[in-house]
Each structure stands twice: as structure tokens, then as C-alpha cells.
Short mmCIF file of C-alpha atoms and ligand atoms in Angstrom, two decimals:
data_model
loop_
_atom_site.label_atom_id
_atom_site.label_comp_id
_atom_site.label_asym_id
_atom_site.label_seq_id
_atom_site.Cartn_x
_atom_site.Cartn_y
_atom_site.Cartn_z
CA MET A 169 49.15 110.70 42.35
CA ALA A 170 47.71 107.22 42.62
CA GLY A 171 50.59 104.80 42.17
CA ARG A 172 51.25 101.46 40.56
CA LYS A 173 51.84 99.28 43.59
CA ASP A 174 49.33 96.95 45.23
CA PHE A 175 46.80 97.46 42.49
CA ASP A 176 44.58 94.50 43.13
CA LEU A 177 41.19 96.20 43.31
CA PHE A 178 39.39 98.49 40.98
CA ARG A 179 37.91 100.47 43.86
CA VAL A 180 38.43 104.16 43.29
CA SER A 181 40.74 105.28 46.09
CA GLU A 182 40.79 108.63 47.88
CA GLU A 183 43.85 109.52 45.81
CA HIS A 184 41.90 108.86 42.61
CA ASP A 185 39.06 111.06 43.88
CA MET A 186 41.50 113.87 44.67
CA LEU A 187 43.07 113.51 41.26
CA ARG A 188 39.63 113.78 39.64
CA GLU A 189 38.85 116.92 41.61
CA SER A 190 42.06 118.65 40.63
CA VAL A 191 41.86 117.65 36.94
CA ARG A 192 38.22 118.79 36.82
CA ALA A 193 39.14 122.19 38.26
CA LEU A 194 42.02 122.59 35.81
CA ALA A 195 39.93 121.43 32.84
CA GLU A 196 37.09 123.82 33.68
CA ALA A 197 39.44 126.77 34.18
CA LYS A 198 41.98 126.27 31.40
CA ILE A 199 40.52 123.93 28.76
CA ALA A 200 36.73 124.42 28.70
CA PRO A 201 36.90 128.13 27.75
CA PHE A 202 38.55 127.23 24.42
CA ALA A 203 36.62 124.05 23.55
CA ALA A 204 33.99 125.68 21.29
CA GLU A 205 36.59 127.85 19.53
CA VAL A 206 38.94 124.92 18.97
CA ASP A 207 36.05 123.00 17.38
CA GLU A 208 34.78 125.95 15.35
CA GLN A 209 38.23 126.80 13.98
CA SER A 210 39.50 123.20 13.75
CA ARG A 211 42.67 124.27 15.54
CA PHE A 212 44.98 122.40 17.88
CA PRO A 213 44.18 123.15 21.56
CA GLN A 214 47.58 124.59 22.46
CA GLU A 215 46.10 126.05 25.68
CA ALA A 216 45.20 122.52 26.76
CA LEU A 217 48.65 121.15 25.94
CA ASP A 218 50.27 123.99 27.89
CA ALA A 219 47.97 123.57 30.92
CA LEU A 220 48.30 119.78 30.95
CA THR A 221 52.08 119.91 30.57
CA ALA A 222 52.47 122.57 33.27
CA ASN A 223 50.57 120.28 35.65
CA ASP A 224 52.30 117.06 34.56
CA LEU A 225 49.04 115.66 33.18
CA HIS A 226 49.96 115.38 29.49
CA ALA A 227 51.38 111.85 29.72
CA VAL A 228 50.58 110.65 33.23
CA HIS A 229 51.07 106.99 32.39
CA VAL A 230 54.87 107.26 32.05
CA PRO A 231 56.49 105.41 34.99
CA GLU A 232 58.41 107.41 37.57
CA GLU A 233 61.68 105.65 36.69
CA TYR A 234 61.54 107.36 33.28
CA GLY A 235 60.69 110.74 34.73
CA GLY A 236 56.92 110.41 34.48
CA ALA A 237 54.09 110.87 36.96
CA GLY A 238 53.72 107.09 37.31
CA ALA A 239 49.94 107.13 37.24
CA ASP A 240 48.23 103.75 37.25
CA ALA A 241 45.81 102.84 34.45
CA LEU A 242 42.75 103.93 36.46
CA ALA A 243 44.31 107.32 37.27
CA THR A 244 45.10 107.72 33.56
CA VAL A 245 41.45 106.93 32.75
CA ILE A 246 40.30 109.56 35.24
CA VAL A 247 42.56 112.24 33.72
CA ILE A 248 41.31 111.48 30.19
CA GLU A 249 37.70 111.33 31.39
CA GLU A 250 37.86 114.73 33.07
CA VAL A 251 39.53 116.43 30.12
CA ALA A 252 37.04 114.83 27.68
CA ARG A 253 34.17 116.07 29.85
CA VAL A 254 34.97 119.59 28.65
CA CYS A 255 36.90 119.01 25.40
CA ALA A 256 37.24 115.68 23.61
CA SER A 257 39.95 116.99 21.27
CA SER A 258 42.13 117.96 24.24
CA SER A 259 41.66 114.55 25.88
CA LEU A 260 43.53 113.07 22.93
CA ILE A 261 46.71 114.64 24.32
CA PRO A 262 47.07 112.28 27.31
CA ALA A 263 45.30 109.44 25.44
CA VAL A 264 47.45 109.45 22.30
CA ASN A 265 50.65 110.03 24.27
CA LYS A 266 49.83 106.74 25.96
CA LEU A 267 48.90 105.03 22.67
CA GLY A 268 52.05 106.16 20.87
CA SER A 269 54.45 105.33 23.67
CA MET A 270 52.84 102.09 24.87
CA PRO A 271 54.71 99.93 22.31
CA VAL A 272 57.99 101.30 23.73
CA MET A 273 56.78 100.62 27.28
CA LEU A 274 55.68 97.09 26.42
CA ALA A 275 58.49 95.94 24.15
CA GLY A 276 61.16 98.62 23.75
CA SER A 277 64.80 98.28 24.82
CA GLU A 278 65.88 100.01 28.01
CA ASP A 279 67.65 102.61 25.90
CA LEU A 280 64.50 103.39 23.85
CA LYS A 281 62.48 103.65 27.06
CA ARG A 282 64.95 106.06 28.59
CA ARG A 283 65.17 108.23 25.48
CA TYR A 284 61.56 108.39 24.39
CA LEU A 285 59.51 107.92 27.54
CA GLY A 286 61.73 110.51 29.21
CA ALA A 287 61.20 112.96 26.36
CA VAL A 288 57.42 112.54 26.43
CA ALA A 289 57.32 112.87 30.22
CA ARG A 290 59.36 116.10 30.08
CA GLY A 291 56.93 117.51 27.53
CA ASP A 292 59.58 117.65 24.79
CA GLY A 293 57.12 116.15 22.32
CA MET A 294 53.96 114.11 21.90
CA PHE A 295 53.85 110.52 20.62
CA SER A 296 51.55 109.30 17.81
CA TYR A 297 50.73 105.76 16.71
CA CYS A 298 50.94 104.76 13.03
CA LEU A 299 49.18 101.48 12.29
CA SER A 300 46.44 102.20 9.72
CA GLU A 301 46.96 102.70 6.01
CA PRO A 302 44.67 103.56 3.08
CA GLU A 303 44.12 99.83 2.34
CA ALA A 304 44.69 98.51 5.86
CA GLY A 305 42.14 99.82 8.37
CA SER A 306 40.26 97.04 10.16
CA ASP A 307 42.59 94.55 8.44
CA ALA A 308 45.68 96.05 10.02
CA ALA A 309 47.94 93.12 9.07
CA ALA A 310 47.38 93.96 5.38
CA MET A 311 49.69 96.97 5.71
CA LYS A 312 52.15 97.72 2.91
CA THR A 313 54.63 100.12 4.54
CA ARG A 314 58.03 98.50 4.22
CA ALA A 315 61.07 98.56 6.45
CA VAL A 316 64.25 97.16 4.93
CA ARG A 317 67.45 96.57 6.87
CA ASP A 318 70.50 98.27 5.39
CA GLY A 319 73.66 97.89 7.48
CA ASP A 320 73.15 99.77 10.73
CA SER A 321 69.91 101.32 9.56
CA TRP A 322 66.33 100.54 8.72
CA VAL A 323 64.84 102.29 5.69
CA LEU A 324 61.09 102.91 5.82
CA ASP A 325 58.77 103.60 2.90
CA GLY A 326 55.01 103.92 2.87
CA VAL A 327 51.91 105.88 3.79
CA LYS A 328 50.11 105.80 7.13
CA ARG A 329 46.56 107.18 7.33
CA TRP A 330 44.25 108.52 10.08
CA ILE A 331 47.15 109.40 12.32
CA THR A 332 45.91 111.29 15.36
CA ASN A 333 47.95 114.38 16.28
CA ALA A 334 50.17 113.87 13.22
CA GLY A 335 52.32 116.90 12.53
CA VAL A 336 52.17 118.20 16.10
CA SER A 337 53.72 115.06 17.57
CA GLU A 338 57.50 114.74 17.60
CA PHE A 339 57.57 110.96 17.94
CA TYR A 340 55.80 108.20 15.99
CA THR A 341 55.50 104.47 16.55
CA VAL A 342 55.40 103.06 13.03
CA MET A 343 54.40 99.49 12.22
CA ALA A 344 55.99 98.26 8.97
CA VAL A 345 56.47 95.03 7.03
CA THR A 346 59.93 93.53 7.42
CA ASP A 347 59.04 90.14 5.89
CA PRO A 348 56.18 90.21 3.35
CA GLU A 349 55.89 86.39 3.36
CA LYS A 350 54.77 86.19 6.96
CA ARG A 351 51.75 88.56 7.18
CA SER A 352 51.27 89.54 10.85
CA LYS A 353 54.48 87.74 11.93
CA GLY A 354 56.43 89.76 9.37
CA ILE A 355 55.57 93.14 10.85
CA SER A 356 57.95 95.12 13.09
CA ALA A 357 57.56 98.32 15.09
CA PHE A 358 59.88 101.34 15.00
CA VAL A 359 60.25 104.77 16.55
CA VAL A 360 60.35 107.49 13.90
CA GLU A 361 60.93 111.14 14.68
CA LYS A 362 59.25 114.06 12.95
CA SER A 363 62.69 115.47 12.15
CA ASP A 364 63.90 112.29 10.40
CA GLU A 365 64.62 113.07 6.78
CA GLY A 366 61.82 111.87 4.48
CA VAL A 367 58.97 112.27 7.00
CA SER A 368 56.12 114.55 5.89
CA PHE A 369 52.40 114.97 6.48
CA GLY A 370 49.20 115.23 4.44
CA ALA A 371 46.58 117.94 4.78
CA PRO A 372 44.44 117.71 7.93
CA GLU A 373 41.30 115.61 7.36
CA LYS A 374 38.04 117.58 7.46
CA LYS A 375 36.23 115.68 10.18
CA LEU A 376 32.78 115.56 11.79
CA GLY A 377 34.20 115.88 15.29
CA ILE A 378 37.38 116.00 17.42
CA LYS A 379 38.23 118.88 15.12
CA GLY A 380 40.91 120.22 17.46
CA SER A 381 43.01 117.12 17.06
CA PRO A 382 44.74 117.02 13.68
CA THR A 383 44.29 113.75 11.78
CA ARG A 384 46.72 113.51 8.87
CA GLU A 385 48.53 111.07 6.67
CA VAL A 386 52.16 110.40 7.48
CA TYR A 387 54.42 109.91 4.48
CA LEU A 388 57.61 107.91 4.88
CA ASP A 389 59.84 108.48 1.90
CA ASN A 390 63.09 106.54 2.21
CA VAL A 391 63.30 107.35 5.91
CA ARG A 392 66.60 106.04 7.23
CA ILE A 393 66.68 105.43 10.99
CA PRO A 394 69.32 103.82 13.24
CA ALA A 395 68.83 100.06 13.68
CA ASP A 396 68.33 100.48 17.42
CA ARG A 397 65.02 102.27 16.84
CA ILE A 398 63.28 98.94 16.29
CA ILE A 399 60.85 98.23 19.13
CA GLY A 400 61.45 94.67 20.33
CA GLU A 401 62.46 91.80 18.06
CA GLU A 402 61.93 91.81 14.33
CA GLY A 403 58.52 90.29 13.50
CA THR A 404 56.92 91.16 16.84
CA GLY A 405 55.45 94.51 15.77
CA PHE A 406 51.91 93.30 15.08
CA ALA A 407 51.60 91.55 18.42
CA THR A 408 52.99 94.66 20.15
CA ALA A 409 50.46 96.81 18.26
CA MET A 410 47.59 94.55 19.37
CA LYS A 411 48.80 94.39 22.98
CA THR A 412 49.02 98.17 22.96
CA LEU A 413 45.41 98.43 21.81
CA ASP A 414 44.32 96.05 24.58
CA HIS A 415 45.52 98.71 27.04
CA THR A 416 44.55 101.83 25.17
CA ARG A 417 41.02 100.83 24.15
CA VAL A 418 40.38 101.43 27.85
CA THR A 419 41.47 105.05 27.35
CA ILE A 420 38.99 105.48 24.49
CA ALA A 421 36.30 104.13 26.80
CA ALA A 422 37.44 106.83 29.25
CA GLN A 423 37.10 109.47 26.59
CA ALA A 424 33.57 108.25 25.81
CA LEU A 425 32.68 108.41 29.51
CA GLY A 426 33.95 111.97 29.76
CA ILE A 427 32.04 113.17 26.70
CA ALA A 428 28.86 111.51 27.96
CA GLN A 429 29.30 112.95 31.45
CA GLY A 430 29.77 116.43 30.02
CA ALA A 431 26.58 116.07 27.98
CA LEU A 432 24.57 114.68 30.89
CA ASP A 433 25.76 117.41 33.27
CA TYR A 434 24.85 120.14 30.81
CA ALA A 435 21.43 118.67 29.98
CA LYS A 436 20.65 118.15 33.68
CA GLY A 437 21.29 121.83 34.39
CA TYR A 438 19.28 122.93 31.38
CA VAL A 439 16.09 120.98 32.14
CA ARG A 440 16.00 122.46 35.65
CA GLU A 441 16.08 126.00 34.23
CA ARG A 442 13.98 125.62 31.11
CA LYS A 443 10.28 126.26 31.78
CA GLN A 444 7.42 125.10 29.57
CA PHE A 445 3.76 124.63 30.48
CA GLY A 446 4.44 126.76 33.58
CA LYS A 447 7.14 124.62 35.21
CA PRO A 448 10.71 123.42 34.72
CA ILE A 449 10.71 120.64 32.14
CA ALA A 450 12.68 118.55 34.70
CA ASP A 451 9.33 118.13 36.51
CA PHE A 452 7.94 116.04 33.67
CA GLN A 453 8.29 112.29 34.08
CA GLY A 454 9.17 111.82 30.42
CA ILE A 455 12.27 113.98 30.95
CA GLN A 456 13.11 112.29 34.27
CA PHE A 457 13.00 108.86 32.64
CA MET A 458 15.39 110.03 29.93
CA LEU A 459 17.84 111.36 32.53
CA ALA A 460 17.57 108.16 34.55
CA ASP A 461 18.37 106.04 31.48
CA MET A 462 21.30 108.25 30.54
CA ALA A 463 22.78 108.09 34.05
CA MET A 464 22.23 104.32 34.24
CA LYS A 465 24.03 103.67 30.93
CA LEU A 466 26.86 105.98 31.92
CA GLU A 467 27.39 104.28 35.26
CA ALA A 468 27.34 100.81 33.68
CA ALA A 469 29.93 101.97 31.15
CA ARG A 470 32.04 103.48 33.94
CA GLN A 471 32.09 100.28 35.99
CA LEU A 472 33.12 98.22 32.94
CA THR A 473 35.82 100.75 32.07
CA TYR A 474 37.27 100.92 35.59
CA ALA A 475 37.32 97.13 35.83
CA ALA A 476 39.16 97.03 32.49
CA ALA A 477 41.59 99.69 33.76
CA ALA A 478 42.42 97.49 36.75
CA LYS A 479 43.04 94.57 34.38
CA SER A 480 45.26 96.80 32.25
CA GLU A 481 47.25 97.82 35.32
CA ARG A 482 47.69 94.24 36.45
CA GLY A 483 48.30 92.94 32.92
CA ASP A 484 45.60 90.28 33.35
CA ALA A 485 45.34 87.58 30.70
CA ASP A 486 41.69 88.48 29.97
CA LEU A 487 42.43 92.17 29.27
CA THR A 488 41.87 91.65 25.52
CA PHE A 489 38.17 90.89 26.06
CA HIS A 490 37.68 93.55 28.71
CA GLY A 491 39.50 96.34 26.85
CA ALA A 492 37.35 95.71 23.76
CA ALA A 493 34.16 95.38 25.82
CA ALA A 494 34.78 98.63 27.70
CA LYS A 495 35.56 100.60 24.52
CA CYS A 496 32.57 99.13 22.65
CA PHE A 497 30.04 99.53 25.46
CA ALA A 498 31.19 102.98 26.62
CA SER A 499 31.30 104.43 23.11
CA ASP A 500 27.83 103.10 22.27
CA ALA A 501 26.58 104.53 25.58
CA ALA A 502 28.22 107.89 24.85
CA MET A 503 26.55 108.05 21.45
CA GLU A 504 23.12 107.34 22.93
CA ILE A 505 23.61 109.71 25.85
CA THR A 506 24.81 112.62 23.71
CA VAL A 507 21.95 112.15 21.22
CA ASP A 508 19.49 112.21 24.13
CA ALA A 509 21.19 115.26 25.62
CA VAL A 510 20.73 117.15 22.34
CA GLN A 511 17.07 116.09 22.42
CA LEU A 512 16.62 117.43 25.95
CA LEU A 513 17.64 120.90 24.76
CA GLY A 514 15.20 120.76 21.86
CA GLY A 515 16.02 123.28 19.11
CA TYR A 516 18.80 124.80 21.24
CA GLY A 517 20.61 121.48 21.36
CA TYR A 518 20.81 121.55 17.58
CA THR A 519 22.65 124.89 17.48
CA ARG A 520 26.31 125.72 17.93
CA ASP A 521 25.37 128.19 20.69
CA TYR A 522 25.27 125.19 23.03
CA PRO A 523 27.97 122.51 23.46
CA LEU A 524 25.72 119.48 23.00
CA GLU A 525 25.91 119.14 19.23
CA ARG A 526 29.74 119.24 19.51
CA MET A 527 29.65 116.53 22.16
CA MET A 528 27.38 114.41 19.95
CA ARG A 529 29.74 114.79 16.98
CA ASP A 530 32.77 114.06 19.17
CA ALA A 531 31.14 110.94 20.68
CA LYS A 532 30.82 109.37 17.22
CA ILE A 533 34.56 108.87 16.76
CA THR A 534 34.78 106.73 19.90
CA GLN A 535 32.69 104.08 18.08
CA ILE A 536 35.15 104.14 15.18
CA TYR A 537 38.79 104.60 16.19
CA GLU A 538 41.13 102.17 17.92
CA GLY A 539 39.08 99.61 16.01
CA THR A 540 35.45 100.01 14.97
CA ASN A 541 32.91 98.55 17.35
CA GLN A 542 32.40 95.79 14.81
CA VAL A 543 36.12 94.92 15.20
CA GLN A 544 35.68 95.04 18.99
CA ARG A 545 33.01 92.36 18.64
CA ILE A 546 35.41 90.21 16.57
CA VAL A 547 38.03 90.66 19.30
CA MET A 548 35.54 89.83 22.07
CA ALA A 549 34.19 86.78 20.23
CA ARG A 550 37.74 85.43 19.81
CA ASN A 551 38.51 86.03 23.49
CA LEU A 552 35.29 85.12 25.29
CA PRO A 553 35.56 84.90 29.08
CA LYS A 554 36.15 81.38 30.35
N1 CAA B 850 47.78 90.40 22.13
C1 CAA B 850 48.89 89.80 21.70
N2 CAA B 850 49.04 89.32 20.48
C2 CAA B 850 48.01 89.42 19.62
C3 CAA B 850 46.79 90.03 20.01
C4 CAA B 850 46.69 90.54 21.32
N3 CAA B 850 45.60 91.13 21.75
N4 CAA B 850 45.96 89.98 18.97
C5 CAA B 850 46.60 89.38 17.98
N5 CAA B 850 47.86 89.05 18.35
C6 CAA B 850 48.92 88.42 17.57
C7 CAA B 850 48.93 86.97 17.72
O1 CAA B 850 50.28 86.57 17.81
C8 CAA B 850 48.34 86.44 16.42
O2 CAA B 850 48.97 85.33 15.99
P1 CAA B 850 48.66 83.84 16.56
O3 CAA B 850 47.95 83.19 15.43
O4 CAA B 850 50.02 83.30 16.82
O5 CAA B 850 47.82 83.94 17.79
C9 CAA B 850 48.66 87.54 15.42
O6 CAA B 850 48.76 88.74 16.20
C10 CAA B 850 47.60 87.72 14.39
O7 CAA B 850 46.36 87.88 15.04
P2 CAA B 850 44.98 87.62 14.30
O8 CAA B 850 45.07 86.35 13.52
O9 CAA B 850 43.90 87.77 15.32
O10 CAA B 850 44.98 88.84 13.24
P3 CAA B 850 43.89 89.29 12.21
O11 CAA B 850 44.58 89.65 10.97
O12 CAA B 850 42.76 88.31 12.16
O13 CAA B 850 43.37 90.68 12.83
C11 CAA B 850 42.05 92.14 14.22
C12 CAA B 850 42.74 90.79 14.03
C13 CAA B 850 41.51 92.07 15.62
C14 CAA B 850 40.90 92.35 13.24
C15 CAA B 850 43.09 93.28 14.10
O14 CAA B 850 43.53 93.45 12.78
C16 CAA B 850 42.55 94.61 14.59
O15 CAA B 850 42.56 94.88 15.80
N6 CAA B 850 42.08 95.47 13.67
C17 CAA B 850 41.66 96.83 14.03
C18 CAA B 850 42.84 97.74 14.00
C19 CAA B 850 42.66 98.92 14.88
O16 CAA B 850 42.18 98.84 16.00
N7 CAA B 850 43.09 100.07 14.36
C20 CAA B 850 43.05 101.25 15.12
C21 CAA B 850 44.16 102.15 14.72
S1 CAA B 850 44.75 103.11 16.02
C22 CAA B 850 43.71 104.41 16.20
O17 CAA B 850 42.59 104.41 15.78
C23 CAA B 850 44.29 105.47 17.04
C24 CAA B 850 43.66 106.80 17.07
O18 CAA B 850 43.31 107.41 16.07
C25 CAA B 850 43.52 107.48 18.35
#
């Protein structure tokens, strides 16, 4: 697997190409056959989790020293992209494992890293990320969940909303207020386990897309955790949460790329087969122009995403702009491309007998989560390139 060292280019290496080939083969054989059913039944893609875990692809970002595959940020993007190409819900397994565990990687003590990164790498449990609340979505610092120190423990109380993979994950990074006077500087991050007393979950949200990935509320009712489960220093949780998103917005861009590529590949095959007016509709220039535009937007989004992945790997100072730009651009491109792909199939694209309408519904979430694209523009405007 492509490694972390000497990562000074964003050129896709031979190792990255080989990784793509093997993930594509696995995704087509073991994940694609269940994608429509998972969507139709709104059920968790257990087959995907099993296949990804068996091939050490469920949390590729975990460094080798903690028992992980040690994939660099570009390799992680490629894994997510290839899984999303066949099933967006399943791609949330490697993506959210990275999101949930990134705060520990960035700011956790050595002991937390060893315990939790090791567990995720072994496949003992997935890791979710709990930032949003009913009244704190885009305005994340307005959160109300409280963490109060009590001797050797922290006691957490509150409600987290829109938590991806909630209920199936074993581990949760929870951002909570430790000093209400200080707004963002009074927020701290903690690791909470599903088995901690007082943790429970709401009913799964009934969503437009990514129906295979459960999105639920997480209730924290007097949850007492050992003091050493704080991630970093008290008051640093909001900064850690934002730094995490700088890295993981790149993974949402990857997901958007994968969904768009899946839609383009399917539509390309269809227009070559479908005959009207005595010839394949691919022979008409109107169709060719649509395909050209779709491929152009996709490639532009890919280049921006891979450049952002290289910045994520290197920890460049301008990652904040580039992570937001990649997520914003790639998700907008994926929306346009999937809408056009549905159009290319005409009436068939609008039915559930074909995968395009699912891809179009799945693409929509990439414009919304890990910060709406309006928030991405706020982030970009505050961090314009020099
Ligand atoms: N890196 C490091 N520190 C950062 C940072 C970054 N990128 N961004 C902010 N900070 C720190 C800074 O220390 C800053 O304080 P200073 O004044 O000392 O610089 C402090 O945080 C506060 O920052 P802001 O003043 O910029 O905070 P704000 O209240 O204006 O909010 C925001 C900024 C960009 C709108 C932020 O609230 C935000 O990103 N909102 C969107 C939240 C989001 O993305 N939610 C997604 C949930 S996760 C999800 O969707 C997952 C899923 O389902 C898969």
C-alpha cells in the first residue's frame, strides 16, 4: 500500500494505481451486488463492512505503528472513491472511520492512540464523529452538550444529531462544552464508547439518500467516562474538530468523485447500447457534448481533490482552503454529473430499475454534510490563498 514517506508530490504513483485496481475489483465483486438492496431496504451494508475489513480497507488511514495499513491521504481518497463508485453508503465505512478517529490521531494522548486506533484498525469497531446538535449545525460552536469534571471522571450530558453510522459504531468522538463562558475555546473533545452507561440512540433518520448508512441522534445521559478519555487539552476540542474537518472534507470530495464516476461510467455504457432514430444515441453530438462536459467537470474535481489530499498528507498550512474547495467543487460537480446521467437514460434513469436515480440522491448529501457548501465558502473566504 502506498506509504506515508516522501510524500511531496500529488502524482498518482504506480502503487496508487494498483490499489485502485484491487479496490475496484473488490467493490464490484462484493459491494456492488448489494448496493440497490441496501438502498431499497435502508439497511446497513454488512457485506461491505465484512469485505472491507477482511481486506484491511475499512480504516486504511490508521498508521502502521498502531496496527493500521498506513495508507497516505491520497490512497485513502482512492479507496473511498472506488467504494463510492458502486455504493455511496458503503464508502462511509472508511470515510467515517477516518473522521471519527482523526481527532485522536491529531490530538490524542499516546495511550488513546494505542487503544482506539488499534481497535479500529483491527476491525473491533467503527468510529463516529459527534459535533452537530439540534441547534448547532453550521454554527457548531453553539453546541450545548456539557462535560463536567468530577474527580477522575468527566460526566457528559446532551444530544448530538445527524451522527453518521451511529448505533453501529463502537467508538464516538464527542465535542462538549467544558467552559460555557468561552464559546469555541470552552469546548473539549472526548472518546465515548457505545457501551458506556447512559449512551443511547434515536430512531434512524428517513433520508433521501445514503440510506444504507444509519444517521441517528446520540443521547448522552449522565455518561461518566474516565478523565483520560479527553482528547488533548481542555478547551482545544473545537480547534481539533475543525482541523479534523480540514482533512476529512477531502474524503467527502473523494466520495463525490466516486459517485460521479459511477454515474458517468453507467451512462456512457447505456448511450452506446441505446438506439433511437436508427443509431446508438451516443452518435448524436448533443449526447457527446453532455458526456464531454461531465468528464471535464469530474477530472477538474479529481485534480483539486488529489492536490488537497497531498496537502492533507503533508499537513500544509493552506489545507483549510484546499480541503473546503475540494469538497465544495467535487460535490457540486457530482450533483451536476449525476443529474445529467439520469437525463441520458431518459425515463429509465428515473426508475429504480437503474442505479442512476440512487446515485443522484446519494450525491446530494455531499453538498450538505461535513459543512454545507455555503459553510465551505465561508471557510474559503476566511482562508484565501496568499
Ligand atoms: N484549524 C484550526 N483551528 C481552527 C480552524 C481550523 N481549520 N478553524 C477554526 N479554528 C479555531 C480557531 O482557534 C478559532 O479561534 P481563533 O479566533 O483563535 O482563530 C476558533 O476555532 C473559532 O473559529 P471561528 O471563529 O472561525 O468559528 P466560527 O464560530 O465562526 O465557526 C465555521 C466557523 C467554519 C462556520 C464552523 O463552525 C464550521 O465549520 N461549521 C460547520 C460545521 C460542520 O462542518 N459540521 C459537519 C459535521 S460532521 C459531518 O457532517 C459528518 C458526517 O455526517 C459524515
